[in-house]
mmCIF file of C-alpha atoms in Angstrom:
data_model
loop_
_atom_site.group_PDB
_atom_site.id
_atom_site.type_symbol
_atom_site.label_atom_id
_atom_site.label_comp_id
_atom_site.label_asym_id
_atom_site.label_seq_id
_atom_site.Cartn_x
_atom_site.Cartn_y
_atom_site.Cartn_z
ATOM 1 C CA MET A 287 0.000 0.000 0.000
ATOM 2 C CA PRO A 288 1.395 3.453 -0.872
ATOM 3 C CA GLU A 289 2.849 5.317 2.064
ATOM 4 C CA HIS A 290 0.747 8.453 1.510
ATOM 5 C CA THR A 291 -2.465 6.366 1.584
ATOM 6 C CA THR A 292 -1.479 4.787 4.885
ATOM 7 C CA THR A 293 -0.643 8.214 6.300
ATOM 8 C CA SER A 294 -4.018 9.617 5.215
ATOM 9 C CA ARG A 295 -5.850 6.729 6.842
ATOM 10 C CA LEU A 296 -3.952 7.211 10.088
ATOM 11 C CA GLN A 297 -4.631 10.950 10.000
ATOM 12 C CA LEU A 298 -8.362 10.331 9.565
ATOM 13 C CA SER A 299 -8.402 7.756 12.335
ATOM 14 C CA GLY A 300 -6.499 10.036 14.691
ATOM 15 C CA LEU A 301 -8.606 13.099 13.939
ATOM 16 C CA CYS A 302 -11.878 11.191 14.416
ATOM 17 C CA PHE A 303 -10.628 9.839 17.738
ATOM 18 C CA LEU A 304 -9.493 13.293 18.866
ATOM 19 C CA LEU A 305 -12.720 15.058 17.878
ATOM 20 C CA GLN A 306 -14.956 12.392 19.383
ATOM 21 C CA THR A 307 -12.993 12.373 22.625
ATOM 22 C CA LEU A 308 -13.230 16.169 22.793
ATOM 23 C CA THR A 309 -16.994 16.192 22.236
ATOM 24 C CA ILE A 310 -17.532 13.420 24.801
ATOM 25 C CA ILE A 311 -15.663 15.437 27.420
ATOM 26 C CA LEU A 312 -17.577 18.637 26.575
ATOM 27 C CA PHE A 313 -20.896 16.778 26.615
ATOM 28 C CA ALA A 314 -20.044 15.256 29.991
ATOM 29 C CA VAL A 315 -19.262 18.659 31.456
ATOM 30 C CA PHE A 316 -21.968 20.836 29.892
ATOM 31 C CA VAL A 317 -24.803 18.957 28.156
ATOM 32 C CA ARG A 318 -27.954 17.819 29.938
ATOM 33 C CA TYR A 319 -31.433 16.864 28.761
ATOM 34 C CA SER A 320 -33.942 19.658 28.986
ATOM 35 C CA PRO A 321 -36.579 19.151 31.699
ATOM 36 C CA GLU A 322 -40.061 18.600 30.299
ATOM 37 C CA ASN A 323 -42.346 21.605 29.974
ATOM 38 C CA SER A 324 -39.585 24.142 30.535
ATOM 39 C CA PRO A 325 -40.395 27.073 28.265
ATOM 40 C CA SER A 326 -37.836 29.207 30.102
ATOM 41 C CA LEU A 327 -35.059 27.146 28.509
ATOM 42 C CA CYS A 328 -36.136 28.158 25.008
ATOM 43 C CA SER A 329 -34.334 31.199 23.718
ATOM 44 C CA GLN A 330 -36.789 33.574 22.079
ATOM 45 C CA GLN A 331 -33.924 35.150 20.197
ATOM 46 C CA LEU A 332 -33.341 31.991 18.191
ATOM 47 C CA ASN A 333 -35.704 32.109 15.248
ATOM 48 C CA CYS A 334 -37.645 29.076 16.371
ATOM 49 C CA SER A 335 -39.810 27.978 19.236
ATOM 50 C CA TRP A 336 -41.037 24.638 20.481
ATOM 51 C CA ARG A 337 -42.595 26.136 23.627
ATOM 52 C CA ASN A 338 -46.316 25.257 23.938
ATOM 53 C CA GLN A 339 -46.010 22.301 21.557
ATOM 54 C CA ASP A 340 -46.791 18.694 22.373
ATOM 55 C CA LEU A 341 -43.811 16.357 22.469
ATOM 56 C CA GLY A 342 -45.570 13.978 20.122
ATOM 57 C CA PHE A 343 -45.602 16.719 17.531
ATOM 58 C CA GLN A 344 -41.991 17.714 18.094
ATOM 59 C CA HIS A 345 -40.466 14.308 17.427
ATOM 60 C CA PRO A 346 -41.966 13.657 13.945
ATOM 61 C CA ARG A 347 -40.903 17.115 12.823
ATOM 62 C CA PHE A 348 -37.388 16.536 14.086
ATOM 63 C CA ARG A 349 -37.285 13.235 12.209
ATOM 64 C CA HIS A 350 -38.400 14.955 9.008
ATOM 65 C CA VAL A 351 -35.658 17.563 9.271
ATOM 66 C CA HIS A 352 -33.084 14.893 10.132
ATOM 67 C CA LEU A 353 -34.136 12.816 7.120
ATOM 68 C CA GLN A 354 -33.523 15.845 4.957
ATOM 69 C CA ALA A 355 -30.007 16.218 6.289
ATOM 70 C CA LEU A 356 -29.161 12.556 5.737
ATOM 71 C CA LEU A 357 -31.118 11.619 2.611
ATOM 72 C CA GLY A 358 -32.201 14.825 0.909
ATOM 73 C CA PHE A 359 -28.661 16.237 0.997
ATOM 74 C CA GLY A 360 -26.788 12.939 1.228
ATOM 75 C CA LEU A 361 -28.137 11.627 -2.060
ATOM 76 C CA LEU A 362 -27.189 14.850 -3.841
ATOM 77 C CA VAL A 363 -23.551 13.855 -3.988
ATOM 78 C CA THR A 364 -23.913 10.450 -5.631
ATOM 79 C CA PHE A 365 -23.843 11.754 -9.210
ATOM 80 C CA LEU A 366 -20.030 11.674 -9.397
ATOM 81 C CA GLY A 367 -18.978 8.506 -11.176
ATOM 82 C CA ARG A 368 -15.733 8.028 -9.259
ATOM 83 C CA TYR A 369 -16.831 9.255 -5.844
ATOM 84 C CA GLY A 370 -20.596 8.629 -5.681
ATOM 85 C CA LEU A 371 -21.081 6.172 -2.836
ATOM 86 C CA GLY A 372 -17.855 7.255 -1.169
ATOM 87 C CA SER A 373 -19.145 10.830 -1.175
ATOM 88 C CA ALA A 374 -22.371 9.648 0.439
ATOM 89 C CA ALA A 375 -20.291 7.995 3.175
ATOM 90 C CA ILE A 376 -18.355 11.224 3.705
ATOM 91 C CA SER A 377 -21.671 13.095 3.966
ATOM 92 C CA ILE A 378 -22.731 10.786 6.784
ATOM 93 C CA LEU A 379 -19.369 11.391 8.482
ATOM 94 C CA VAL A 380 -19.953 15.154 8.206
ATOM 95 C CA VAL A 381 -23.482 14.808 9.608
ATOM 96 C CA ALA A 382 -22.262 12.671 12.532
ATOM 97 C CA PHE A 383 -19.693 15.241 13.657
ATOM 98 C CA ALA A 384 -21.598 18.392 12.690
ATOM 99 C CA MET A 385 -24.600 17.395 14.803
ATOM 100 C CA GLN A 386 -22.470 16.982 17.917
ATOM 101 C CA TRP A 387 -20.431 20.119 17.387
ATOM 102 C CA ALA A 388 -23.509 22.217 16.534
ATOM 103 C CA VAL A 389 -25.259 21.130 19.736
ATOM 104 C CA LEU A 390 -22.272 22.453 21.675
ATOM 105 C CA ILE A 391 -21.657 25.712 19.799
ATOM 106 C CA GLN A 392 -25.326 26.648 19.469
ATOM 107 C CA GLY A 393 -25.924 25.461 23.012
ATOM 108 C CA PHE A 394 -23.488 28.000 24.437
ATOM 109 C CA LEU A 395 -25.266 30.733 22.461
ATOM 110 C CA TYR A 396 -28.927 29.816 22.962
ATOM 111 C CA PHE A 397 -29.523 27.016 25.455
ATOM 112 C CA PHE A 398 -26.969 27.788 28.187
ATOM 113 C CA LEU A 399 -28.470 28.116 31.663
ATOM 114 C CA ASN A 400 -26.797 27.824 35.056
ATOM 115 C CA GLY A 401 -23.600 26.522 33.510
ATOM 116 C CA LYS A 402 -25.275 23.766 31.474
ATOM 117 C CA ILE A 403 -26.524 23.285 27.911
ATOM 118 C CA TYR A 404 -30.046 21.863 27.918
ATOM 119 C CA VAL A 405 -30.836 19.889 24.780
ATOM 120 C CA GLY A 406 -34.254 18.984 23.444
ATOM 121 C CA ALA A 407 -36.217 18.940 20.213
ATOM 122 C CA GLN A 408 -35.502 22.592 19.471
ATOM 123 C CA SER A 409 -31.749 22.310 19.877
ATOM 124 C CA MET A 410 -31.646 19.208 17.691
ATOM 125 C CA VAL A 411 -33.575 20.899 14.878
ATOM 126 C CA SER A 412 -31.231 23.896 15.140
ATOM 127 C CA ALA A 413 -28.274 21.512 14.866
ATOM 128 C CA ASP A 414 -29.833 19.930 11.774
ATOM 129 C CA PHE A 415 -30.127 23.341 10.132
ATOM 130 C CA CYS A 416 -26.461 23.940 10.859
ATOM 131 C CA THR A 417 -25.584 20.523 9.438
ATOM 132 C CA ALA A 418 -27.510 21.314 6.263
ATOM 133 C CA ALA A 419 -25.467 24.481 5.727
ATOM 134 C CA VAL A 420 -22.213 22.546 6.130
ATOM 135 C CA LEU A 421 -23.392 19.857 3.690
ATOM 136 C CA ILE A 422 -24.152 22.579 1.144
ATOM 137 C CA ALA A 423 -20.631 23.943 1.597
ATOM 138 C CA THR A 424 -19.048 20.522 1.099
ATOM 139 C CA GLY A 425 -20.838 20.249 -2.253
ATOM 140 C CA ALA A 426 -18.590 22.957 -3.669
ATOM 141 C CA VAL A 427 -15.387 21.038 -2.908
ATOM 142 C CA LEU A 428 -16.591 17.470 -3.325
ATOM 143 C CA GLY A 429 -14.083 15.152 -5.008
ATOM 144 C CA ARG A 430 -11.172 17.534 -4.368
ATOM 145 C CA VAL A 431 -10.672 17.238 -0.612
ATOM 146 C CA ASN A 432 -10.046 14.211 1.585
ATOM 147 C CA PRO A 433 -12.084 13.157 4.641
ATOM 148 C CA VAL A 434 -9.631 14.816 7.035
ATOM 149 C CA GLN A 435 -10.093 18.133 5.266
ATOM 150 C CA MET A 436 -13.869 17.616 5.264
ATOM 151 C CA LEU A 437 -13.832 17.249 9.047
ATOM 152 C CA LEU A 438 -11.767 20.411 9.448
ATOM 153 C CA LEU A 439 -14.166 22.237 7.112
ATOM 154 C CA THR A 440 -17.038 20.995 9.271
ATOM 155 C CA LEU A 441 -15.343 22.120 12.478
ATOM 156 C CA LEU A 442 -14.912 25.685 11.250
ATOM 157 C CA GLY A 443 -18.109 25.758 9.198
ATOM 158 C CA VAL A 444 -20.332 24.880 12.151
ATOM 159 C CA THR A 445 -18.642 27.511 14.319
ATOM 160 C CA LEU A 446 -19.016 30.246 11.704
ATOM 161 C CA PHE A 447 -22.596 29.237 10.929
ATOM 162 C CA ALA A 448 -23.524 29.567 14.604
ATOM 163 C CA LEU A 449 -21.830 32.970 14.763
ATOM 164 C CA ASN A 450 -23.677 34.219 11.681
ATOM 165 C CA GLU A 451 -26.979 32.830 12.971
ATOM 166 C CA TYR A 452 -26.464 34.486 16.342
ATOM 167 C CA ILE A 453 -25.743 37.859 14.749
ATOM 168 C CA LEU A 454 -28.756 37.665 12.449
ATOM 169 C CA HIS A 455 -31.313 36.241 14.868
ATOM 170 C CA SER A 456 -30.268 37.566 18.252
ATOM 171 C CA LEU A 457 -28.545 40.867 17.503
ATOM 172 C CA ILE A 458 -30.371 42.048 14.381
ATOM 173 C CA GLY A 459 -33.681 40.252 14.906
ATOM 174 C CA VAL A 460 -34.005 38.752 11.429
ATOM 175 C CA SER A 461 -36.847 36.341 10.694
ATOM 176 C CA ASP A 462 -35.432 33.528 8.536
ATOM 177 C CA SER A 463 -37.331 30.407 9.546
ATOM 178 C CA GLY A 464 -36.372 28.295 6.506
ATOM 179 C CA GLY A 465 -32.777 29.474 6.235
ATOM 180 C CA SER A 466 -32.580 31.420 2.965
ATOM 181 C CA LEU A 467 -29.718 33.395 4.493
ATOM 182 C CA THR A 468 -28.423 31.307 7.359
ATOM 183 C CA VAL A 469 -28.469 27.917 5.614
ATOM 184 C CA HIS A 470 -28.469 28.286 1.830
ATOM 185 C CA THR A 471 -26.659 31.583 1.212
ATOM 186 C CA PHE A 472 -24.075 31.098 3.953
ATOM 187 C CA GLY A 473 -23.417 27.468 3.067
ATOM 188 C CA ALA A 474 -23.070 28.139 -0.652
ATOM 189 C CA TYR A 475 -20.674 31.075 -0.488
ATOM 190 C CA PHE A 476 -18.678 29.604 2.376
ATOM 191 C CA GLY A 477 -18.076 26.505 0.251
ATOM 192 C CA LEU A 478 -17.374 28.491 -2.894
ATOM 193 C CA MET A 479 -14.711 30.559 -1.163
ATOM 194 C CA VAL A 480 -13.065 27.414 0.206
ATOM 195 C CA SER A 481 -13.083 26.036 -3.337
ATOM 196 C CA ARG A 482 -11.511 29.228 -4.687
ATOM 197 C CA ILE A 483 -8.679 29.122 -2.155
ATOM 198 C CA LEU A 484 -8.044 25.448 -2.955
ATOM 199 C CA HIS A 485 -7.847 26.122 -6.699
ATOM 200 C CA GLN A 486 -5.109 24.093 -8.403
ATOM 201 C CA PRO A 487 -5.064 24.735 -12.168
ATOM 202 C CA HIS A 488 -3.776 21.338 -13.277
ATOM 203 C CA LYS A 489 -5.944 19.216 -11.001
ATOM 204 C CA ASP A 490 -9.119 21.244 -11.524
ATOM 205 C CA LYS A 491 -8.929 20.614 -15.257
ATOM 206 C CA ARG A 492 -9.545 16.906 -14.752
ATOM 207 C CA LYS A 493 -13.089 15.948 -15.675
ATOM 208 C CA ASP A 494 -12.919 12.223 -15.080
ATOM 209 C CA GLN A 495 -14.499 12.669 -11.675
ATOM 210 C CA LEU A 496 -17.647 13.992 -13.331
ATOM 211 C CA ASP A 497 -18.478 10.940 -15.409
ATOM 212 C CA GLU A 498 -22.049 9.931 -14.750
ATOM 213 C CA GLY A 499 -23.978 6.709 -15.193
ATOM 214 C CA HIS A 500 -27.517 5.441 -14.793
ATOM 215 C CA GLN A 501 -27.223 4.472 -11.137
ATOM 216 C CA PRO A 502 -26.669 8.050 -9.922
ATOM 217 C CA ASP A 503 -29.996 9.047 -11.534
ATOM 218 C CA VAL A 504 -31.686 6.415 -9.380
ATOM 219 C CA PHE A 505 -30.232 8.058 -6.284
ATOM 220 C CA ALA A 506 -31.238 11.475 -7.601
ATOM 221 C CA ALA A 507 -34.796 10.221 -8.078
ATOM 222 C CA VAL A 508 -34.943 8.962 -4.488
ATOM 223 C CA GLY A 509 -33.396 12.204 -3.201
ATOM 224 C CA THR A 510 -35.900 14.306 -5.146
ATOM 225 C CA ILE A 511 -38.831 12.330 -3.733
ATOM 226 C CA TYR A 512 -37.500 12.807 -0.211
ATOM 227 C CA LEU A 513 -37.119 16.527 -0.835
ATOM 228 C CA TRP A 514 -40.715 16.753 -2.034
ATOM 229 C CA ILE A 515 -42.073 14.839 0.932
ATOM 230 C CA PHE A 516 -40.069 16.333 3.758
ATOM 231 C CA TRP A 517 -38.920 19.794 2.661
ATOM 232 C CA PRO A 518 -42.148 21.509 3.781
ATOM 233 C CA SER A 519 -41.369 20.197 7.269
ATOM 234 C CA PHE A 520 -37.866 21.663 6.969
ATOM 235 C CA THR A 521 -39.281 25.056 5.980
ATOM 236 C CA SER A 522 -41.878 25.043 8.754
ATOM 237 C CA ALA A 523 -39.785 23.349 11.445
ATOM 238 C CA THR A 524 -39.010 26.604 13.225
ATOM 239 C CA THR A 525 -42.379 28.326 12.997
ATOM 240 C CA ALA A 526 -43.648 29.369 16.370
ATOM 241 C CA HIS A 527 -47.087 27.767 16.569
ATOM 242 C CA ASP A 528 -49.217 25.194 14.820
ATOM 243 C CA ASN A 529 -51.556 27.753 13.252
ATOM 244 C CA ALA A 530 -48.590 29.528 11.642
ATOM 245 C CA GLU A 531 -47.339 26.338 10.078
ATOM 246 C CA SER A 532 -49.989 26.008 7.383
ATOM 247 C CA TRP A 533 -48.673 29.024 5.456
ATOM 248 C CA ALA A 534 -45.141 27.633 5.339
ATOM 249 C CA LEU A 535 -46.373 24.204 4.256
ATOM 250 C CA LEU A 536 -48.720 25.475 1.565
ATOM 251 C CA ASN A 537 -46.330 28.099 0.216
ATOM 252 C CA THR A 538 -43.604 25.475 -0.070
ATOM 253 C CA TYR A 539 -45.816 22.956 -1.870
ATOM 254 C CA PHE A 540 -47.160 25.523 -4.341
ATOM 255 C CA SER A 541 -43.680 26.805 -5.122
ATOM 256 C CA LEU A 542 -42.315 23.253 -5.467
ATOM 257 C CA ALA A 543 -44.865 22.525 -8.163
ATOM 258 C CA ALA A 544 -44.066 25.718 -10.067
ATOM 259 C CA SER A 545 -40.292 25.220 -9.863
ATOM 260 C CA THR A 546 -40.657 21.746 -11.368
ATOM 261 C CA LEU A 547 -42.606 23.075 -14.338
ATOM 262 C CA ALA A 548 -39.966 25.781 -14.810
ATOM 263 C CA THR A 549 -37.358 23.070 -15.262
ATOM 264 C CA PHE A 550 -39.441 21.466 -18.001
ATOM 265 C CA VAL A 551 -39.704 24.877 -19.680
ATOM 266 C CA LEU A 552 -35.967 25.573 -19.905
ATOM 267 C CA SER A 553 -34.197 22.224 -20.046
ATOM 268 C CA PRO A 554 -35.477 21.179 -23.523
ATOM 269 C CA VAL A 555 -34.362 24.566 -24.843
ATOM 270 C CA LEU A 556 -30.920 24.683 -23.224
ATOM 271 C CA HIS A 557 -29.899 21.042 -23.659
ATOM 272 C CA GLU A 558 -29.688 19.488 -27.083
ATOM 273 C CA GLU A 559 -30.276 15.942 -25.891
ATOM 274 C CA GLY A 560 -33.776 16.961 -24.829
ATOM 275 C CA THR A 561 -33.929 14.300 -22.107
ATOM 276 C CA LEU A 562 -34.708 15.687 -18.703
ATOM 277 C CA ARG A 563 -32.426 14.356 -15.955
ATOM 278 C CA MET A 564 -33.620 13.657 -12.431
ATOM 279 C CA VAL A 565 -30.671 15.690 -11.169
ATOM 280 C CA GLN A 566 -32.212 18.743 -12.837
ATOM 281 C CA LEU A 567 -35.489 18.206 -11.002
ATOM 282 C CA GLN A 568 -33.546 17.809 -7.782
ATOM 283 C CA ASP A 569 -31.778 21.110 -8.421
ATOM 284 C CA ALA A 570 -35.102 22.853 -9.059
ATOM 285 C CA THR A 571 -36.507 21.487 -5.812
ATOM 286 C CA LEU A 572 -33.541 22.729 -3.791
ATOM 287 C CA ALA A 573 -33.526 26.113 -5.505
ATOM 288 C CA ASN A 574 -37.165 26.531 -4.584
ATOM 289 C CA ALA A 575 -36.367 25.626 -0.973
ATOM 290 C CA ALA A 576 -33.700 28.317 -0.856
ATOM 291 C CA MET A 577 -36.061 30.850 -2.429
ATOM 292 C CA MET A 578 -38.878 30.177 0.055
ATOM 293 C CA GLY A 579 -36.729 29.854 3.179
ATOM 294 C CA MET A 580 -37.341 33.341 4.537
ATOM 295 C CA ALA A 581 -40.670 34.076 2.841
ATOM 296 C CA GLY A 582 -42.328 30.709 3.468
ATOM 297 C CA GLU A 583 -44.100 31.682 6.684
ATOM 298 C CA MET A 584 -45.013 35.149 5.373
ATOM 299 C CA LEU A 585 -48.060 36.238 3.405
ATOM 300 C CA VAL A 586 -46.789 35.243 -0.031
ATOM 301 C CA THR A 587 -50.307 34.281 -1.189
ATOM 302 C CA PRO A 588 -50.837 31.154 -3.330
ATOM 303 C CA PHE A 589 -50.201 32.873 -6.655
ATOM 304 C CA GLY A 590 -47.140 34.605 -5.179
ATOM 305 C CA ALA A 591 -45.756 31.228 -4.117
ATOM 306 C CA LEU A 592 -46.260 29.945 -7.662
ATOM 307 C CA ILE A 593 -44.428 32.954 -9.110
ATOM 308 C CA ALA A 594 -41.536 32.628 -6.650
ATOM 309 C CA GLY A 595 -41.250 28.895 -7.286
ATOM 310 C CA PHE A 596 -41.300 29.351 -11.048
ATOM 311 C CA LEU A 597 -38.515 31.941 -10.875
ATOM 312 C CA ALA A 598 -36.504 29.678 -8.571
ATOM 313 C CA GLY A 599 -36.840 26.792 -11.027
ATOM 314 C CA LEU A 600 -35.377 28.917 -13.818
ATOM 315 C CA ILE A 601 -32.171 29.700 -11.921
ATOM 316 C CA PRO A 602 -30.360 26.308 -11.928
ATOM 317 C CA PRO A 603 -30.592 25.536 -15.677
ATOM 318 C CA LEU A 604 -29.626 29.103 -16.598
ATOM 319 C CA GLY A 605 -26.859 29.138 -14.007
ATOM 320 C CA PHE A 606 -25.329 25.847 -15.118
ATOM 321 C CA ARG A 607 -25.425 26.957 -18.739
ATOM 322 C CA PHE A 608 -24.071 30.502 -18.392
ATOM 323 C CA LEU A 609 -22.659 31.198 -14.911
ATOM 324 C CA THR A 610 -20.809 27.980 -14.073
ATOM 325 C CA PRO A 611 -18.356 28.350 -17.013
ATOM 326 C CA ILE A 612 -17.600 31.896 -15.825
ATOM 327 C CA LEU A 613 -16.967 30.705 -12.267
ATOM 328 C CA ARG A 614 -14.615 28.025 -13.544
ATOM 329 C CA SER A 615 -12.685 29.961 -16.178
ATOM 330 C CA ARG A 616 -12.568 33.537 -14.933
ATOM 331 C CA LEU A 617 -13.033 33.278 -11.166
ATOM 332 C CA LYS A 618 -11.028 30.035 -10.892
ATOM 333 C CA THR A 619 -13.713 28.470 -8.702
ATOM 334 C CA GLN A 620 -14.628 24.835 -9.182
ATOM 335 C CA ASP A 621 -18.195 24.226 -8.015
ATOM 336 C CA THR A 622 -18.605 20.443 -8.072
ATOM 337 C CA CYS A 623 -22.302 20.242 -7.142
ATOM 338 C CA GLY A 624 -23.329 23.641 -8.487
ATOM 339 C CA VAL A 625 -24.182 25.076 -5.079
ATOM 340 C CA HIS A 626 -23.977 28.611 -6.479
ATOM 341 C CA ASN A 627 -26.886 27.955 -8.833
ATOM 342 C CA VAL A 628 -28.902 25.715 -6.527
ATOM 343 C CA HIS A 629 -28.401 27.398 -3.144
ATOM 344 C CA GLY A 630 -26.459 30.669 -3.460
ATOM 345 C CA LEU A 631 -28.407 32.701 -5.992
ATOM 346 C CA PRO A 632 -31.840 31.375 -4.928
ATOM 347 C CA GLY A 633 -30.908 32.089 -1.303
ATOM 348 C CA ILE A 634 -30.075 35.712 -2.124
ATOM 349 C CA LEU A 635 -33.295 36.130 -4.091
ATOM 350 C CA GLY A 636 -35.210 34.479 -1.252
ATOM 351 C CA ALA A 637 -33.745 36.988 1.206
ATOM 352 C CA LEU A 638 -34.780 39.855 -1.071
ATOM 353 C CA LEU A 639 -38.279 38.381 -1.398
ATOM 354 C CA GLY A 640 -38.536 38.080 2.373
ATOM 355 C CA THR A 641 -37.364 41.685 2.746
ATOM 356 C CA LEU A 642 -40.047 42.899 0.336
ATOM 357 C CA LEU A 643 -42.794 40.952 2.113
ATOM 358 C CA THR A 644 -41.614 42.262 5.470
ATOM 359 C CA ALA A 645 -41.835 45.842 4.245
ATOM 360 C CA LEU A 646 -45.418 45.202 3.081
ATOM 361 C CA ALA A 647 -46.524 43.454 6.287
ATOM 362 C CA THR A 648 -49.466 44.994 8.134
ATOM 363 C CA ALA A 649 -51.440 43.971 11.195
ATOM 364 C CA ASP A 650 -54.652 43.934 9.146
ATOM 365 C CA ALA A 651 -53.227 41.449 6.630
ATOM 366 C CA TYR A 652 -51.542 39.145 9.157
ATOM 367 C CA GLY A 653 -53.891 39.410 12.096
ATOM 368 C CA GLY A 654 -52.662 37.344 15.033
ATOM 369 C CA ARG A 655 -49.931 35.788 12.888
ATOM 370 C CA LEU A 656 -47.880 38.981 12.942
ATOM 371 C CA GLU A 657 -46.778 38.184 16.501
ATOM 372 C CA MET A 658 -45.473 34.815 15.325
ATOM 373 C CA VAL A 659 -43.861 35.874 12.039
ATOM 374 C CA LEU A 660 -42.558 39.359 12.876
ATOM 375 C CA PRO A 661 -42.772 39.677 16.673
ATOM 376 C CA LEU A 662 -40.791 42.932 16.914
ATOM 377 C CA VAL A 663 -43.178 44.606 14.477
ATOM 378 C CA ALA A 664 -46.218 43.260 16.316
ATOM 379 C CA GLN A 665 -44.875 44.492 19.646
ATOM 380 C CA GLY A 666 -44.302 47.971 18.251
ATOM 381 C CA SER A 667 -40.526 47.839 18.756
ATOM 382 C CA ARG A 668 -39.977 48.295 15.029
ATOM 383 C CA THR A 669 -41.928 49.423 12.029
ATOM 384 C CA ALA A 670 -42.282 47.088 9.078
ATOM 385 C CA THR A 671 -39.889 49.294 7.096
ATOM 386 C CA HIS A 672 -37.291 49.175 9.873
ATOM 387 C CA GLN A 673 -37.590 45.393 10.067
ATOM 388 C CA ALA A 674 -37.218 45.123 6.293
ATOM 389 C CA LEU A 675 -34.030 47.202 6.425
ATOM 390 C CA CYS A 676 -32.671 44.856 9.083
ATOM 391 C CA HIS A 677 -33.387 41.919 6.758
ATOM 392 C CA LEU A 678 -31.657 43.735 3.930
ATOM 393 C CA CYS A 679 -28.572 44.453 6.056
ATOM 394 C CA ALA A 680 -28.397 40.787 7.029
ATOM 395 C CA LEU A 681 -27.549 39.809 3.444
ATOM 396 C CA PRO A 682 -24.142 41.559 3.179
ATOM 397 C CA ILE A 683 -23.305 40.442 6.729
ATOM 398 C CA THR A 684 -23.927 36.821 5.776
ATOM 399 C CA LEU A 685 -21.932 37.142 2.560
ATOM 400 C CA LEU A 686 -19.052 38.788 4.413
ATOM 401 C CA LEU A 687 -18.882 36.118 7.104
ATOM 402 C CA ALA A 688 -19.219 33.345 4.536
ATOM 403 C CA THR A 689 -16.441 34.645 2.291
ATOM 404 C CA LEU A 690 -14.043 35.557 5.089
ATOM 405 C CA GLY A 691 -14.736 32.268 6.843
ATOM 406 C CA GLY A 692 -14.249 30.408 3.583
ATOM 407 C CA CYS A 693 -10.893 32.107 3.058
ATOM 408 C CA LEU A 694 -9.778 31.127 6.557
ATOM 409 C CA THR A 695 -10.970 27.564 6.157
ATOM 410 C CA GLY A 696 -9.430 27.212 2.706
#
């Protein structure tokens, strides 16, 4: 066996042992289960709330979000001919460590009381959101970094995600329940900047890692079905109350349908083969999720959700055709899974859509929902315009943290 292969295996083994030992010690010192019916342990500053909800309802929703992290995102990476199933295994490795590390980092920020971190359904869903952002980032460098580097990317990515989330939710008061900014935009541009720093002209010209077969389309089909079934739960997982959830669910389903039709509109025009790939439908589904992340729980209206979904579905095929070559040739950024087209641009547009809807929000239109969706506006602490400006300012902050953090990580 080549010496460098043996060294890499030993490095991975040693790093996994070190990180797991560290998390076990930190869990032993700080982490405890949250007492039942303890609303005081739920941070109102985190853009989610499980207070007043039955435990039987919490657990299925957590499972739905966790399935998205493992299957919805995990099956995205199987399209690479050389690395497909190996990449799926690495995704599970990332999920396994990211969940533990996110519970700790987010716990110190949101769930820390009397010297302990109290974990429950809310903290686990928050950790899943963080894991999703890291998985998005790994898609930009897939096939070009080894498992050791993936773990280091996860270590820093989780920490920076929690910092960005804390700034947006706790300090600025941004409402981003589905993660247009915190998950999709941050994850995409963090990964893209890591990819840019790791650019190696000779190695990045190799295309043999991108050969595709029929089996990856099977995985893409399964992943797309999982996204369709469980993504509405992901979007609505952090809404405050049951009666606020229906908007997020319905808006997501309407926009999913429209984004799928948008793919069928553009793909036959842009691709000469004329055969629609399941991967393209998967991209449209994810782009729609990024678009509706912030606006999902707001008053988009059914026809507005269809419009937003249709626009989101147009972004990936146009991006892969026109923007990806520019990223590769001029910006020297290799984007293996196309996270810029699937998560980055739709996430930015979703943040702008959420900003517009926030500016238009009124108590007459929202009724009692205003307290759940935009609590600071409902309480009179801010006007709708002020809240919209805060949402708008959150976009450059997220991009700045993502790019600087990506440079550091790279």
